[in-house]
Coordinates of C-alpha atoms and ligand atoms in Angstrom, one line a residue:
Chain S
X30 CA -47.2 6.6 16.7
X31 CA -46.6 10.3 19.0
X32 CA -44.9 12.2 16.6
X33 CA -41.8 13.2 19.4
X34 CA -41.3 9.6 18.3
X35 CA -41.3 10.3 14.6
X36 CA -39.6 13.3 14.8
X37 CA -36.9 11.7 16.4
X38 CA -36.2 9.2 14.1
X39 CA -36.6 12.6 11.1
X40 CA -33.3 13.0 13.4
X41 CA -32.3 9.7 13.1
X42 CA -32.2 9.6 9.7
X43 CA -30.7 13.1 9.1
X44 CA -27.9 11.7 11.3
X45 CA -27.2 8.8 9.0
X46 CA -26.9 10.5 6.1
X47 CA -25.0 13.4 7.7
X48 CA -22.7 10.4 9.1
X49 CA -22.2 9.2 5.1
X50 CA -20.9 12.5 4.5
X51 CA -18.6 12.2 7.6
X52 CA -17.2 8.9 6.3
X53 CA -16.7 9.5 2.6
X54 CA -14.5 12.8 4.0
X55 CA -12.4 10.5 7.2
X56 CA -12.3 7.4 4.4
X57 CA -10.3 10.0 2.4
X58 CA -7.1 10.6 5.4
X59 CA -7.4 6.5 5.9
X60 CA -6.4 5.6 2.7
X61 CA -3.4 8.2 2.7
X62 CA -2.4 7.0 6.2
X63 CA -3.3 3.7 5.5
X64 CA -0.3 3.3 2.6
X65 CA 2.1 6.1 3.6
X66 CA 1.5 6.6 7.8
X67 CA 1.1 10.5 5.9
X68 CA -1.7 12.1 8.0
X69 CA -3.1 14.9 5.2
X70 CA -4.0 18.1 6.9
X71 CA -4.9 19.5 3.7
X72 CA -7.6 16.9 3.4
X73 CA -10.1 19.9 3.6
X74 CA -8.2 22.0 1.6
X75 CA -8.3 19.5 -1.0
X76 CA -12.4 19.6 -0.9
X77 CA -11.7 23.2 -0.9
X78 CA -9.4 23.4 -3.8
X79 CA -11.1 21.0 -5.7
X80 CA -14.3 22.7 -5.5
X81 CA -13.1 26.2 -6.6
X82 CA -11.3 24.3 -9.7
X83 CA -15.3 23.3 -10.7
X84 CA -16.7 26.2 -10.2
X85 CA -13.7 28.1 -11.8
X86 CA -14.3 25.5 -14.8
X87 CA -17.3 25.2 -15.5
X88 CA -18.0 29.3 -15.7
X89 CA -15.0 29.6 -18.1
X90 CA -12.8 31.1 -15.6
X91 CA -9.3 31.7 -16.8
X92 CA -7.2 30.7 -14.1
X93 CA -4.4 33.1 -12.6
X94 CA -6.2 35.7 -14.5
X95 CA -4.9 38.6 -11.7
X96 CA -1.8 37.3 -12.1
X97 CA -1.8 37.5 -15.4
X98 CA -3.3 41.0 -15.5
X99 CA -1.2 42.2 -13.2
X100 CA 2.0 40.8 -14.7
X101 CA 0.9 41.8 -18.7
X102 CA -1.0 44.9 -18.3
X103 CA -4.2 42.6 -19.9
X104 CA -7.8 42.7 -18.5
X105 CA -8.6 39.2 -19.4
X106 CA -10.7 37.2 -16.5
X107 CA -13.5 34.6 -18.4
X108 CA -12.7 32.8 -21.4
X109 CA -16.6 33.2 -22.4
X110 CA -18.1 29.9 -22.2
X111 CA -19.5 27.5 -20.3
X112 CA -18.1 24.1 -19.4
X113 CA -21.3 21.6 -18.8
X114 CA -20.8 20.0 -14.8
X115 CA -20.1 16.6 -16.2
X116 CA -17.3 17.8 -18.8
X117 CA -16.3 20.1 -15.9
X118 CA -15.8 17.2 -13.1
X119 CA -13.9 15.4 -15.1
X120 CA -11.5 18.2 -15.9
X121 CA -11.2 19.1 -12.2
X122 CA -10.2 15.3 -11.6
X123 CA -7.1 15.5 -14.0
X124 CA -6.4 18.0 -12.0
X125 CA -6.7 16.5 -8.7
X126 CA -4.3 13.8 -10.4
X127 CA -2.1 16.3 -11.3
X128 CA -1.7 17.7 -7.9
X129 CA -1.5 14.2 -6.6
X130 CA 1.3 14.0 -8.8
X131 CA 2.8 16.7 -8.0
X132 CA 3.0 16.1 -3.8
X133 CA 4.1 13.1 -4.6
X134 CA 7.0 14.4 -7.0
X135 CA 7.9 17.6 -5.4
X136 CA 7.4 16.4 -1.5
X137 CA 7.1 13.0 -0.4
X138 CA 9.3 11.1 -2.6
X139 CA 11.7 13.4 -0.7
X140 CA 10.6 12.6 2.6
X141 CA 10.6 9.2 2.3
X142 CA 11.9 7.2 5.8
X143 CA 11.0 10.8 8.0
X144 CA 9.7 11.2 11.1
X145 CA 5.5 11.0 11.0
X146 CA 5.7 14.2 12.4
X147 CA 8.1 15.6 9.8
X148 CA 5.5 14.4 7.1
X149 CA 3.1 15.7 9.2
X150 CA 4.3 19.3 9.0
X151 CA 4.7 18.4 5.4
X152 CA 1.1 18.3 4.3
X153 CA 0.1 21.5 6.6
X154 CA 2.6 23.1 4.5
X155 CA 0.8 21.9 1.7
X156 CA -2.2 22.8 3.3
X157 CA -1.9 26.9 2.9
X158 CA 0.2 26.1 -0.2
X159 CA -3.2 25.2 -2.0
X160 CA -5.6 27.3 -0.1
X161 CA -2.9 30.0 -1.6
X162 CA -3.0 28.2 -5.0
X163 CA -6.6 27.9 -4.9
X164 CA -6.6 31.8 -4.4
X165 CA -4.1 32.7 -6.9
X166 CA -6.1 30.3 -9.6
X167 CA -9.7 31.1 -8.8
X168 CA -9.3 34.4 -6.6
X169 CA -11.1 35.2 -2.9
X170 CA -14.2 35.7 -3.8
X171 CA -17.4 33.4 -2.4
X172 CA -18.8 31.5 -5.6
X173 CA -21.9 29.5 -6.2
X174 CA -21.6 26.0 -7.0
X175 CA -24.5 24.9 -9.4
X176 CA -24.2 21.1 -11.0
X177 CA -27.6 20.9 -10.9
X178 CA -28.4 19.0 -8.0
X179 CA -31.6 19.0 -6.6
X180 CA -32.0 22.0 -3.8
X181 CA -35.1 22.1 -0.8
X182 CA -37.5 19.8 1.1
X183 CA -38.4 17.0 -0.8
X184 CA -42.6 17.0 -1.2
X185 CA -42.5 12.6 -1.8
X186 CA -41.1 12.2 1.5
X187 CA -43.1 14.5 3.2
X188 CA -46.4 13.0 1.5
X189 CA -45.5 9.1 2.1
X190 CA -44.8 9.7 5.4
X191 CA -47.4 12.2 7.0
X192 CA -49.8 9.0 7.5
X193 CA -47.4 7.5 10.2
X194 CA -48.3 10.3 12.9
X195 CA -51.8 11.8 13.8
X196 CA -52.6 15.2 12.9
X197 CA -49.5 16.8 14.3
X198 CA -47.2 14.8 12.4
X199 CA -46.6 16.0 9.0
X200 CA -43.9 13.5 7.6
X201 CA -40.6 13.5 7.8
X202 CA -38.5 17.1 6.4
X203 CA -36.0 15.6 4.1
X204 CA -33.3 18.0 2.3
X205 CA -33.1 16.6 -1.4
X206 CA -29.6 17.7 -2.0
X207 CA -28.6 16.0 1.5
X208 CA -29.9 12.4 -0.2
X209 CA -28.6 13.1 -3.2
X210 CA -25.2 13.5 -1.4
X211 CA -25.5 10.8 0.4
X212 CA -26.2 8.4 -2.3
X213 CA -23.4 9.5 -3.9
X214 CA -21.3 9.4 -1.0
X215 CA -22.3 5.6 -0.3
X216 CA -21.6 4.8 -4.2
X217 CA -18.4 6.0 -3.9
X218 CA -17.4 4.6 -0.4
X219 CA -18.7 1.0 -1.6
X220 CA -17.0 1.4 -4.6
X221 CA -13.6 2.3 -2.9
X222 CA -13.8 -0.6 -0.6
X223 CA -14.4 -3.0 -3.8
X224 CA -11.9 -1.2 -5.6
X225 CA -9.8 -2.1 -2.7
X226 CA -11.0 -5.4 -2.3
X227 CA -10.7 -7.1 -5.7
X228 CA -8.7 -5.3 -8.4
X229 CA -4.9 -5.6 -8.6
X230 CA -4.1 -1.9 -7.3
X231 CA -6.3 -2.3 -4.7
X232 CA -4.5 -5.2 -3.4
X233 CA -1.2 -3.3 -4.2
X234 CA -2.8 -0.6 -2.0
X235 CA -3.5 -3.3 0.8
X236 CA 0.0 -4.4 0.6
X237 CA 1.6 -1.3 0.6
X238 CA -0.2 -0.3 3.7
X239 CA 0.6 -3.5 5.8
X240 CA 4.4 -4.0 4.8
X241 CA 6.5 -1.6 2.4
X242 CA 9.6 -4.3 1.8
X243 CA 7.4 -7.2 1.0
X244 CA 5.3 -4.4 -1.3
X245 CA 8.8 -3.5 -3.1
X246 CA 9.2 -7.8 -3.6
X247 CA 6.6 -8.7 -5.2
X248 CA 7.2 -5.1 -7.7
X249 CA 4.8 -2.6 -6.4
X250 CA 6.3 0.3 -7.0
X251 CA 5.2 2.6 -3.7
X252 CA 5.8 5.9 -5.7
X253 CA 3.2 4.5 -7.9
X254 CA 0.7 3.8 -5.0
X255 CA 1.2 6.8 -3.1
X256 CA 0.1 8.5 -6.3
X257 CA -2.5 6.6 -6.7
X258 CA -3.8 7.0 -2.5
X259 CA -4.0 10.6 -3.3
X260 CA -5.4 10.6 -6.4
X261 CA -8.3 8.8 -5.0
X262 CA -8.1 11.3 -1.8
X263 CA -8.3 14.0 -4.3
X264 CA -11.4 12.4 -5.8
X265 CA -13.4 11.5 -2.5
X266 CA -12.4 15.7 -1.3
X267 CA -13.8 16.4 -4.8
X268 CA -16.9 14.8 -4.4
X269 CA -17.2 16.7 -0.5
X270 CA -16.4 19.5 -1.9
X271 CA -19.2 19.4 -4.4
X272 CA -21.8 18.5 -1.8
X273 CA -21.0 21.1 0.9
X274 CA -20.2 23.2 -1.7
X275 CA -23.8 22.8 -3.3
X276 CA -25.2 23.6 -0.1
X277 CA -23.5 27.0 1.4
X278 CA -21.4 27.8 -1.5
X279 CA -17.5 27.6 -2.0
X280 CA -15.2 29.4 0.0
X281 CA -13.0 29.1 2.8
X282 CA -15.0 27.5 5.4
X283 CA -15.6 24.7 3.1
X284 CA -12.0 23.4 3.8
X285 CA -13.1 22.8 7.6
X286 CA -15.0 20.0 6.7
X287 CA -12.0 18.3 7.5
X288 CA -13.0 19.0 11.3
X289 CA -15.5 17.0 10.8
X290 CA -13.9 13.6 9.9
X291 CA -11.3 14.2 13.0
X292 CA -13.5 12.5 15.4
X293 CA -14.8 10.2 13.0
X294 CA -11.0 9.0 12.8
X295 CA -10.3 9.2 16.7
X296 CA -13.9 6.3 16.8
X297 CA -13.2 4.3 13.8
X298 CA -8.7 4.5 13.8
X299 CA -7.2 5.9 11.4
X300 CA -6.5 3.0 9.5
X301 CA -9.8 1.1 9.2
X302 CA -12.0 1.6 6.1
X303 CA -15.1 0.2 8.2
X304 CA -14.3 2.5 10.8
X305 CA -14.3 5.0 8.9
X306 CA -18.0 3.9 7.7
X307 CA -19.0 2.9 11.4
X308 CA -17.7 6.0 12.9
X309 CA -19.4 8.5 10.6
X310 CA -22.1 7.0 11.1
X311 CA -22.0 7.0 14.9
X312 CA -20.7 10.9 14.7
X313 CA -24.0 11.8 12.2
X314 CA -26.5 10.1 14.1
X315 CA -24.6 10.6 18.1
X316 CA -24.5 14.7 17.4
X317 CA -28.1 15.1 15.0
X318 CA -29.9 13.1 18.2
X319 CA -27.8 14.4 21.3
X320 CA -28.6 18.1 19.6
X321 CA -32.3 17.1 19.4
X322 CA -33.0 15.1 23.0
X323 CA -30.6 17.3 25.4
X324 CA -28.7 19.9 23.3
X325 CA -31.1 22.2 21.9
X326 CA -34.1 21.7 25.0
X327 CA -31.8 21.8 27.7
X328 CA -28.3 23.6 26.6
X329 CA -29.2 26.2 24.3
X330 CA -28.7 24.3 21.4
X331 CA -26.0 24.4 18.5
X332 CA -23.9 21.5 20.3
X333 CA -23.2 19.6 17.1
X334 CA -19.8 20.8 16.5
X335 CA -18.4 19.7 19.7
X336 CA -20.2 16.8 20.4
X337 CA -18.9 14.6 18.7
X338 CA -16.0 15.3 19.8
X339 CA -16.5 14.6 23.3
X340 CA -18.0 11.5 22.0
X341 CA -14.9 10.6 20.2
X342 CA -13.3 11.4 23.5
X343 CA -14.6 9.4 25.8
X344 CA -14.8 6.3 23.3
X345 CA -10.8 7.3 22.8
X346 CA -10.6 6.5 26.3
X347 CA -12.0 3.1 26.1
X348 CA -10.8 2.1 22.9
X349 CA -7.8 4.1 21.9
X350 CA -7.1 1.8 19.0
X351 CA -10.6 2.6 17.4
X352 CA -13.8 0.4 16.5
X353 CA -11.7 -1.8 15.0
X354 CA -8.4 -1.3 15.0
X355 CA -6.2 -4.4 17.2
X356 CA -5.4 -4.1 20.8
X357 CA -2.4 -2.6 21.2
X358 CA -0.3 -4.8 23.8
X359 CA 3.0 -3.6 23.9
X360 CA 5.8 -6.2 24.4
X361 CA 8.1 -6.2 27.0
Chain M
X15 CA 42.2 -22.6 -3.1
X16 CA 40.1 -22.0 -6.5
X17 CA 37.8 -24.4 -7.1
X18 CA 37.0 -26.2 -10.1
X19 CA 34.2 -24.6 -11.7
X20 CA 35.5 -21.0 -11.3
X21 CA 37.2 -22.6 -14.9
X22 CA 34.0 -23.1 -16.4
X23 CA 33.0 -20.6 -19.2
X24 CA 30.1 -18.3 -18.6
X25 CA 28.0 -20.3 -21.5
X26 CA 29.2 -23.6 -20.8
X27 CA 26.7 -25.5 -18.4
X28 CA 27.8 -28.5 -15.8
X29 CA 25.9 -31.7 -14.7
X30 CA 25.2 -32.1 -10.9
X31 CA 26.1 -34.8 -8.4
X32 CA 22.8 -35.8 -9.0
X33 CA 22.4 -36.1 -12.7
X34 CA 20.7 -32.5 -13.4
X35 CA 22.2 -30.5 -16.5
X36 CA 22.7 -27.1 -15.6
X37 CA 22.9 -23.9 -17.8
X38 CA 24.9 -21.1 -18.6
X39 CA 25.4 -17.7 -16.1
X40 CA 22.3 -16.5 -15.1
X41 CA 23.4 -13.9 -12.4
X42 CA 27.3 -12.6 -12.0
X43 CA 27.7 -10.9 -9.7
X44 CA 31.4 -9.1 -10.3
X45 CA 33.5 -7.7 -7.5
X46 CA 30.9 -6.2 -5.6
X47 CA 31.3 -4.2 -2.5
X48 CA 29.4 -2.8 0.0
X49 CA 30.0 0.0 2.7
X50 CA 27.2 1.2 5.1
X51 CA 29.1 4.1 6.4
X52 CA 32.3 3.1 7.8
X53 CA 31.3 -0.7 7.8
X54 CA 32.3 -2.7 4.9
X55 CA 29.6 -5.6 4.6
X56 CA 31.1 -6.9 1.4
X57 CA 34.3 -6.9 0.2
X58 CA 35.6 -7.1 -3.6
X59 CA 32.8 -10.2 -3.9
X60 CA 32.6 -11.8 -7.4
X61 CA 30.3 -15.2 -7.6
X62 CA 28.0 -16.4 -9.9
X63 CA 24.5 -18.1 -10.6
X64 CA 23.6 -20.9 -13.3
X65 CA 20.7 -21.2 -14.9
X66 CA 19.1 -23.9 -13.3
X67 CA 21.0 -24.3 -9.5
X68 CA 20.4 -24.4 -6.8
X69 CA 23.3 -22.2 -5.4
X70 CA 23.8 -21.5 -1.5
X71 CA 25.3 -18.8 0.6
X72 CA 26.3 -19.2 3.5
X73 CA 29.0 -17.9 6.4
X74 CA 29.2 -16.8 10.2
X75 CA 26.5 -14.4 11.1
X76 CA 27.3 -10.9 9.9
X77 CA 29.1 -12.1 7.1
X78 CA 26.7 -10.3 4.5
X79 CA 25.2 -12.7 3.3
X80 CA 21.6 -11.0 4.0
X81 CA 23.3 -7.4 2.2
X82 CA 24.7 -10.1 -0.9
X83 CA 21.2 -11.1 -1.5
X84 CA 19.5 -7.3 -0.7
X85 CA 22.2 -6.4 -3.8
X86 CA 20.8 -9.5 -6.1
X87 CA 17.4 -7.9 -5.4
X88 CA 18.1 -4.3 -5.7
X89 CA 17.6 -3.5 -2.0
X90 CA 21.1 -2.6 -1.4
X91 CA 23.0 -0.6 -3.8
X92 CA 26.7 -1.2 -4.2
X93 CA 29.3 1.0 -3.8
X94 CA 31.5 -0.4 -6.5
X95 CA 31.6 -3.3 -8.8
X96 CA 28.6 -4.6 -11.7
X97 CA 25.5 -6.6 -11.2
X98 CA 25.3 -8.5 -14.2
X99 CA 21.6 -10.5 -15.4
X100 CA 21.1 -12.5 -17.9
X101 CA 24.2 -11.2 -19.8
X102 CA 23.3 -7.8 -19.7
X103 CA 24.7 -5.2 -17.1
X104 CA 22.1 -4.5 -14.7
X105 CA 21.8 -0.6 -14.5
X106 CA 20.9 0.8 -11.3
X107 CA 17.5 -0.8 -10.5
X108 CA 14.7 -0.6 -7.4
X109 CA 13.5 -3.3 -5.8
X110 CA 10.0 -3.5 -7.7
X111 CA 11.7 -3.8 -11.1
X112 CA 14.2 -6.3 -10.5
X113 CA 10.9 -8.5 -8.9
X114 CA 9.1 -7.5 -12.2
X115 CA 12.4 -8.7 -14.0
X116 CA 11.0 -11.9 -12.3
X117 CA 13.6 -12.5 -9.6
X118 CA 11.3 -13.1 -6.1
X119 CA 12.7 -13.4 -3.0
X120 CA 12.1 -13.8 0.6
X121 CA 13.2 -12.1 3.6
X122 CA 15.7 -13.7 6.9
X123 CA 12.5 -12.0 8.9
X124 CA 9.6 -12.9 7.1
X125 CA 8.7 -9.7 5.5
X126 CA 4.0 -10.5 4.5
X127 CA 1.0 -8.7 4.7
X128 CA 0.0 -8.9 8.2
X129 CA -3.3 -8.0 7.7
X130 CA -4.6 -9.6 4.6
X131 CA -5.6 -13.2 4.5
X132 CA -3.3 -16.1 3.0
X133 CA -4.9 -16.4 -0.2
X134 CA -4.7 -12.3 -0.8
X135 CA -0.7 -12.9 0.2
X136 CA 0.0 -15.2 -2.3
X137 CA -2.2 -13.1 -5.0
X138 CA 0.5 -10.5 -4.7
X139 CA 3.0 -12.6 -5.5
X140 CA 0.9 -12.5 -9.2
X141 CA 1.0 -8.7 -9.9
X142 CA 3.6 -9.4 -12.4
X143 CA 1.5 -11.2 -14.5
X144 CA -1.7 -8.5 -14.3
X145 CA -1.1 -6.2 -17.3
X146 CA -4.5 -5.0 -17.3
X147 CA -4.4 -0.9 -16.2
X148 CA -6.2 1.2 -13.6
X149 CA -9.0 1.8 -15.7
X150 CA -10.3 -1.7 -16.8
X151 CA -9.4 -2.9 -13.3
X152 CA -11.9 0.1 -11.3
X153 CA -14.0 -1.0 -13.8
X154 CA -13.4 -4.9 -13.8
X155 CA -14.2 -4.9 -17.4
X156 CA -13.1 -7.8 -19.9
X157 CA -9.3 -8.6 -19.3
X158 CA -9.2 -7.7 -16.1
X159 CA -11.6 -10.4 -15.1
X160 CA -10.4 -13.0 -16.6
X161 CA -7.1 -12.1 -15.2
X162 CA -8.2 -12.0 -11.9
X163 CA -9.9 -15.8 -12.6
X164 CA -6.8 -17.0 -14.0
X165 CA -4.6 -15.8 -11.8
X166 CA -6.7 -17.4 -9.2
X167 CA -6.3 -20.6 -10.6
X168 CA -2.7 -20.3 -10.9
X169 CA -2.3 -19.5 -7.1
X170 CA -4.5 -22.7 -6.0
X171 CA -2.1 -24.4 -7.6
X172 CA 0.8 -23.2 -5.9
X173 CA -1.4 -23.6 -2.4
X174 CA -1.6 -27.2 -2.9
X175 CA 1.8 -27.8 -4.0
X176 CA 2.8 -26.1 -0.9
X177 CA 0.1 -27.9 1.4
X178 CA -1.4 -25.1 2.8
X179 CA -5.3 -25.3 1.4
X180 CA -6.3 -25.3 4.5
X181 CA -5.3 -22.2 5.7
X182 CA -6.1 -20.5 2.7
X183 CA -8.7 -17.5 4.1
X184 CA -6.6 -17.2 7.9
X185 CA -5.3 -14.1 7.7
X186 CA -1.6 -14.3 8.0
X187 CA -0.6 -12.5 11.2
X188 CA -2.7 -15.4 12.7
X189 CA 0.1 -18.4 11.6
X190 CA 2.6 -19.8 13.7
X191 CA 6.0 -19.2 12.2
X192 CA 7.0 -22.1 10.0
X193 CA 3.9 -21.6 8.1
X194 CA 4.4 -18.0 7.9
X195 CA 8.1 -19.3 5.9
X196 CA 6.0 -21.2 3.6
X197 CA 3.4 -18.6 2.7
X198 CA 6.3 -16.4 1.9
X199 CA 7.8 -19.0 -0.2
X200 CA 4.2 -19.2 -1.9
X201 CA 4.0 -15.7 -2.5
X202 CA 7.3 -16.1 -3.9
X203 CA 6.7 -18.9 -6.1
X204 CA 3.7 -17.3 -7.2
X205 CA 5.6 -14.7 -9.8
X206 CA 7.1 -17.4 -11.5
X207 CA 10.2 -16.1 -10.8
X208 CA 13.3 -17.2 -13.2
X209 CA 15.8 -16.8 -10.0
X210 CA 14.4 -17.4 -6.4
X211 CA 16.2 -15.4 -3.3
X212 CA 15.9 -17.1 -0.6
X213 CA 17.2 -15.8 3.2
X214 CA 17.5 -19.0 5.4
X215 CA 14.1 -20.2 5.0
X216 CA 14.5 -23.3 7.6
X217 CA 15.4 -20.8 10.7
X218 CA 13.9 -21.8 13.1
X219 CA 12.2 -24.3 12.2
X220 CA 11.9 -27.8 13.9
X221 CA 13.5 -31.3 12.0
X222 CA 10.1 -31.9 10.6
X223 CA 9.1 -28.6 8.9
X224 CA 12.9 -28.5 8.0
X225 CA 12.2 -32.0 5.9
X226 CA 9.7 -30.4 4.4
X227 CA 11.0 -27.2 3.1
X228 CA 14.1 -29.2 2.0
X229 CA 11.5 -31.2 -0.4
X230 CA 9.4 -28.1 -1.6
X231 CA 12.9 -26.2 -2.5
X232 CA 14.0 -29.3 -4.4
X233 CA 10.6 -29.5 -5.9
X234 CA 10.6 -26.2 -7.2
X235 CA 13.8 -26.2 -8.7
X236 CA 12.8 -29.6 -10.5
X237 CA 9.3 -28.9 -11.4
X238 CA 9.5 -25.6 -12.5
X239 CA 13.1 -25.3 -13.5
X240 CA 13.7 -22.4 -10.9
X241 CA 17.4 -21.1 -10.1
X242 CA 17.5 -20.7 -6.7
X243 CA 19.7 -19.0 -4.8
X244 CA 20.0 -19.5 -0.6
X245 CA 21.0 -18.3 2.4
X246 CA 20.9 -21.2 5.4
X247 CA 23.0 -22.4 8.5
X248 CA 22.5 -25.6 8.5
X249 CA 25.7 -27.3 7.0
X250 CA 23.2 -30.7 6.6
X251 CA 20.5 -28.6 5.0
X252 CA 23.0 -27.4 2.7
X253 CA 25.0 -29.9 2.1
X254 CA 22.0 -31.8 0.6
X255 CA 20.5 -28.9 -1.3
X256 CA 23.0 -27.2 -3.5
X257 CA 25.2 -27.5 -6.0
X258 CA 27.4 -25.2 -5.7
X259 CA 28.6 -23.1 -2.0
X260 CA 29.6 -19.4 -2.0
X261 CA 31.2 -19.1 1.4
X262 CA 31.6 -16.0 3.1
X263 CA 32.7 -14.7 6.4
X264 CA 33.6 -10.7 8.0
X265 CA 32.4 -9.6 4.0
X266 CA 34.9 -11.7 2.4
X267 CA 34.2 -14.7 -0.5
X268 CA 36.5 -17.5 1.5
X269 CA 35.4 -20.5 -0.5
X270 CA 33.2 -21.5 -3.7
X271 CA 32.8 -25.0 -4.8
X272 CA 30.6 -27.6 -4.4
X273 CA 29.7 -28.8 -1.4
X274 CA 32.0 -31.6 -0.9
X275 CA 35.1 -29.1 -2.0
X276 CA 33.9 -26.6 0.3
X277 CA 33.8 -28.8 3.5
X278 CA 37.4 -29.9 3.1
X279 CA 38.3 -26.1 2.6
X280 CA 40.4 -25.0 4.9
X281 CA 39.5 -21.0 5.4
X282 CA 35.8 -21.7 5.8
X283 CA 37.0 -24.6 8.5
X284 CA 38.8 -22.1 10.3
X285 CA 36.2 -19.5 9.8
X286 CA 33.5 -22.0 11.2
X287 CA 35.8 -23.4 13.9
X288 CA 36.5 -19.6 15.2
X289 CA 40.4 -19.4 14.2
X290 CA 41.4 -16.0 14.9
X291 CA 41.7 -13.6 12.1
X292 CA 45.3 -12.1 12.7
Ligands
ATP414 N1 20.9 -2.0 6.7 C1 21.8 -2.2 6.9 N2 22.8 -0.4 8.0 C2 23.6 -0.5 8.1 N3 24.3 -1.7 8.2 C3 24.0 -2.7 8.0 C4 22.9 -3.3 7.1 N4 22.4 -4.4 7.0 C5 23.7 -5.0 6.9 N5 24.5 -3.9 8.0 C6 25.0 -4.9 8.1 O1 26.4 -5.4 7.3 C7 27.2 -6.7 7.9 C8 26.5 -7.9 7.4 O2 25.1 -8.3 8.1 P1 24.0 -9.3 7.3 O3 22.9 -8.9 7.4 O4 24.3 -9.5 5.8 O5 24.6 -10.6 7.5 P2 24.4 -12.0 7.3 O6 25.7 -12.6 7.0 O7 23.1 -11.8 6.5 O8 24.3 -12.3 8.9 P3 22.9 -13.5 9.3 O9 24.2 -14.7 9.2 O10 23.3 -12.8 11.0 O11 21.9 -13.1 9.3 C9 26.8 -6.6 9.6 O12 27.3 -5.9 10.0 C10 25.5 -5.4 9.4 O13 25.2 -4.9 10.9
MG415 MG1 21.1 -12.4 7.0

């Protein structure tokens, strides 16, 4: 096989792996949107906040240290301990669930029945609030996140694939962190699908997504389900935050991963879990292949940022309801 | 004109025309008034529903029948009046809490989970019976697993009972109207309710479908002893099914008694014949 073709395959694999992560981030949006009709602008900031909280807890940082010191004239910054990664992840999850509860209790409970645009505006407010909260709690400096995930290219993959091509092919270069991220994201996506299909809470979630009145009539508390979906979205955000944070540090730009999910949503539809998964994969593969085949050789590269949107736009024109959405036929 | 059963003490039962024993008062509505802005949908209405009976609410369009059912199921909160359930005054209760107390309902305009299969729709009716928590559910541990199996069995019995085996896996959105009504009843029955509220269960059905539905309603009442309150426009059906009838018109109660009594009630006849209200 020619080396070019094999490198094309490598690009494809990398695209698929990126796609799984996009799918995960998109799922965070879909979960909330389906259950409550809220397009959660804050999803990306939740990933940032999750990663910030995780690094903070792991390194034994005192939350609100700046505020405390400024108020009481103290000089505390650190508890002087380190929390192991798994314990810190569990604690961060607790924080994310608390956040979900507060969002429901203090914001959306009071906005039930409001126009979608108002709910959307509320999430914009929430995004900036949470961003400021992250700063206030953990400081605004760039942090390194090391939860012990492997880094660098996998020699093993390189070695066993090197034989596929001729002398000009050196094997697939696959980043170990990407591999782990893909695996974790895939497991999480599959678990979420199983959870929503086969458990009573999952069924209740789908019920609420489908019809609020009917859900109430069988004894489902909307409030409970909304806290649940915000918690799950928090979990998704945290995992995405860990993967991205481990790669490029925990800093504000991490919240922009949400932008990666938008084309996925345009493609897959806002209400479809399979749509998010397939959409994620298509975007991941599409942008990497485009860059490899056309972007880098002819357009000077760096097409990945915008190509996903072009792809999604083209798609949108022909299938506005998304990949798996029902065709909308206006009744007259 | 005051009717015979109004003199019955709350704890007393009575025997129906077809010989069924009816128990004491289960649901007691006292002086309910419900307003929407300036519109008084319900005006100072009192009536009760007794253990084991089939109670009909009838009246012309806009009389406030659905509103009454919505008050019972907690969807509407009346401005005045009290709801007594099982001998205790009910504090303000959310619809989902009412459902968990064993009051199931169907809707006039059908509220099903259109995207889910018939089986899944009926399964949601069993949420009340499933007590395992979030974590055991998420991890599919012990209790969650046995619960799911038991509930599946119960749901299959209801599906058999309502003769909808052949559409178990069909997404509800694809079903014709009459079958949707039946699935909605199945979901309500899955909760094994003490009190079943049916808002026009036969509206829009053909004669044959109506007969089936009547039979199901009678069987539910007979076999499971479920107390039923239903709204229906078809007088023939009402006369056949119900033990006692409340008649509403313009938000007021204008009659209450056995089908026989109600049919001969002056005010009821006027309301249905459209005699002017001045
Ligand atoms: N949610 C609501 N908001 C405002 N007005 C309402 C609401 N629900 C009912 N109404 C009004 O209350 C009155 C009674 O309505 P209701 O639906 O209870 O009547 P109904 O007896 O069920 O009529 P139908 O036989 O047509 O179903 C009507 O005037 C209706 O417009
Ligand atoms: Mg009605």
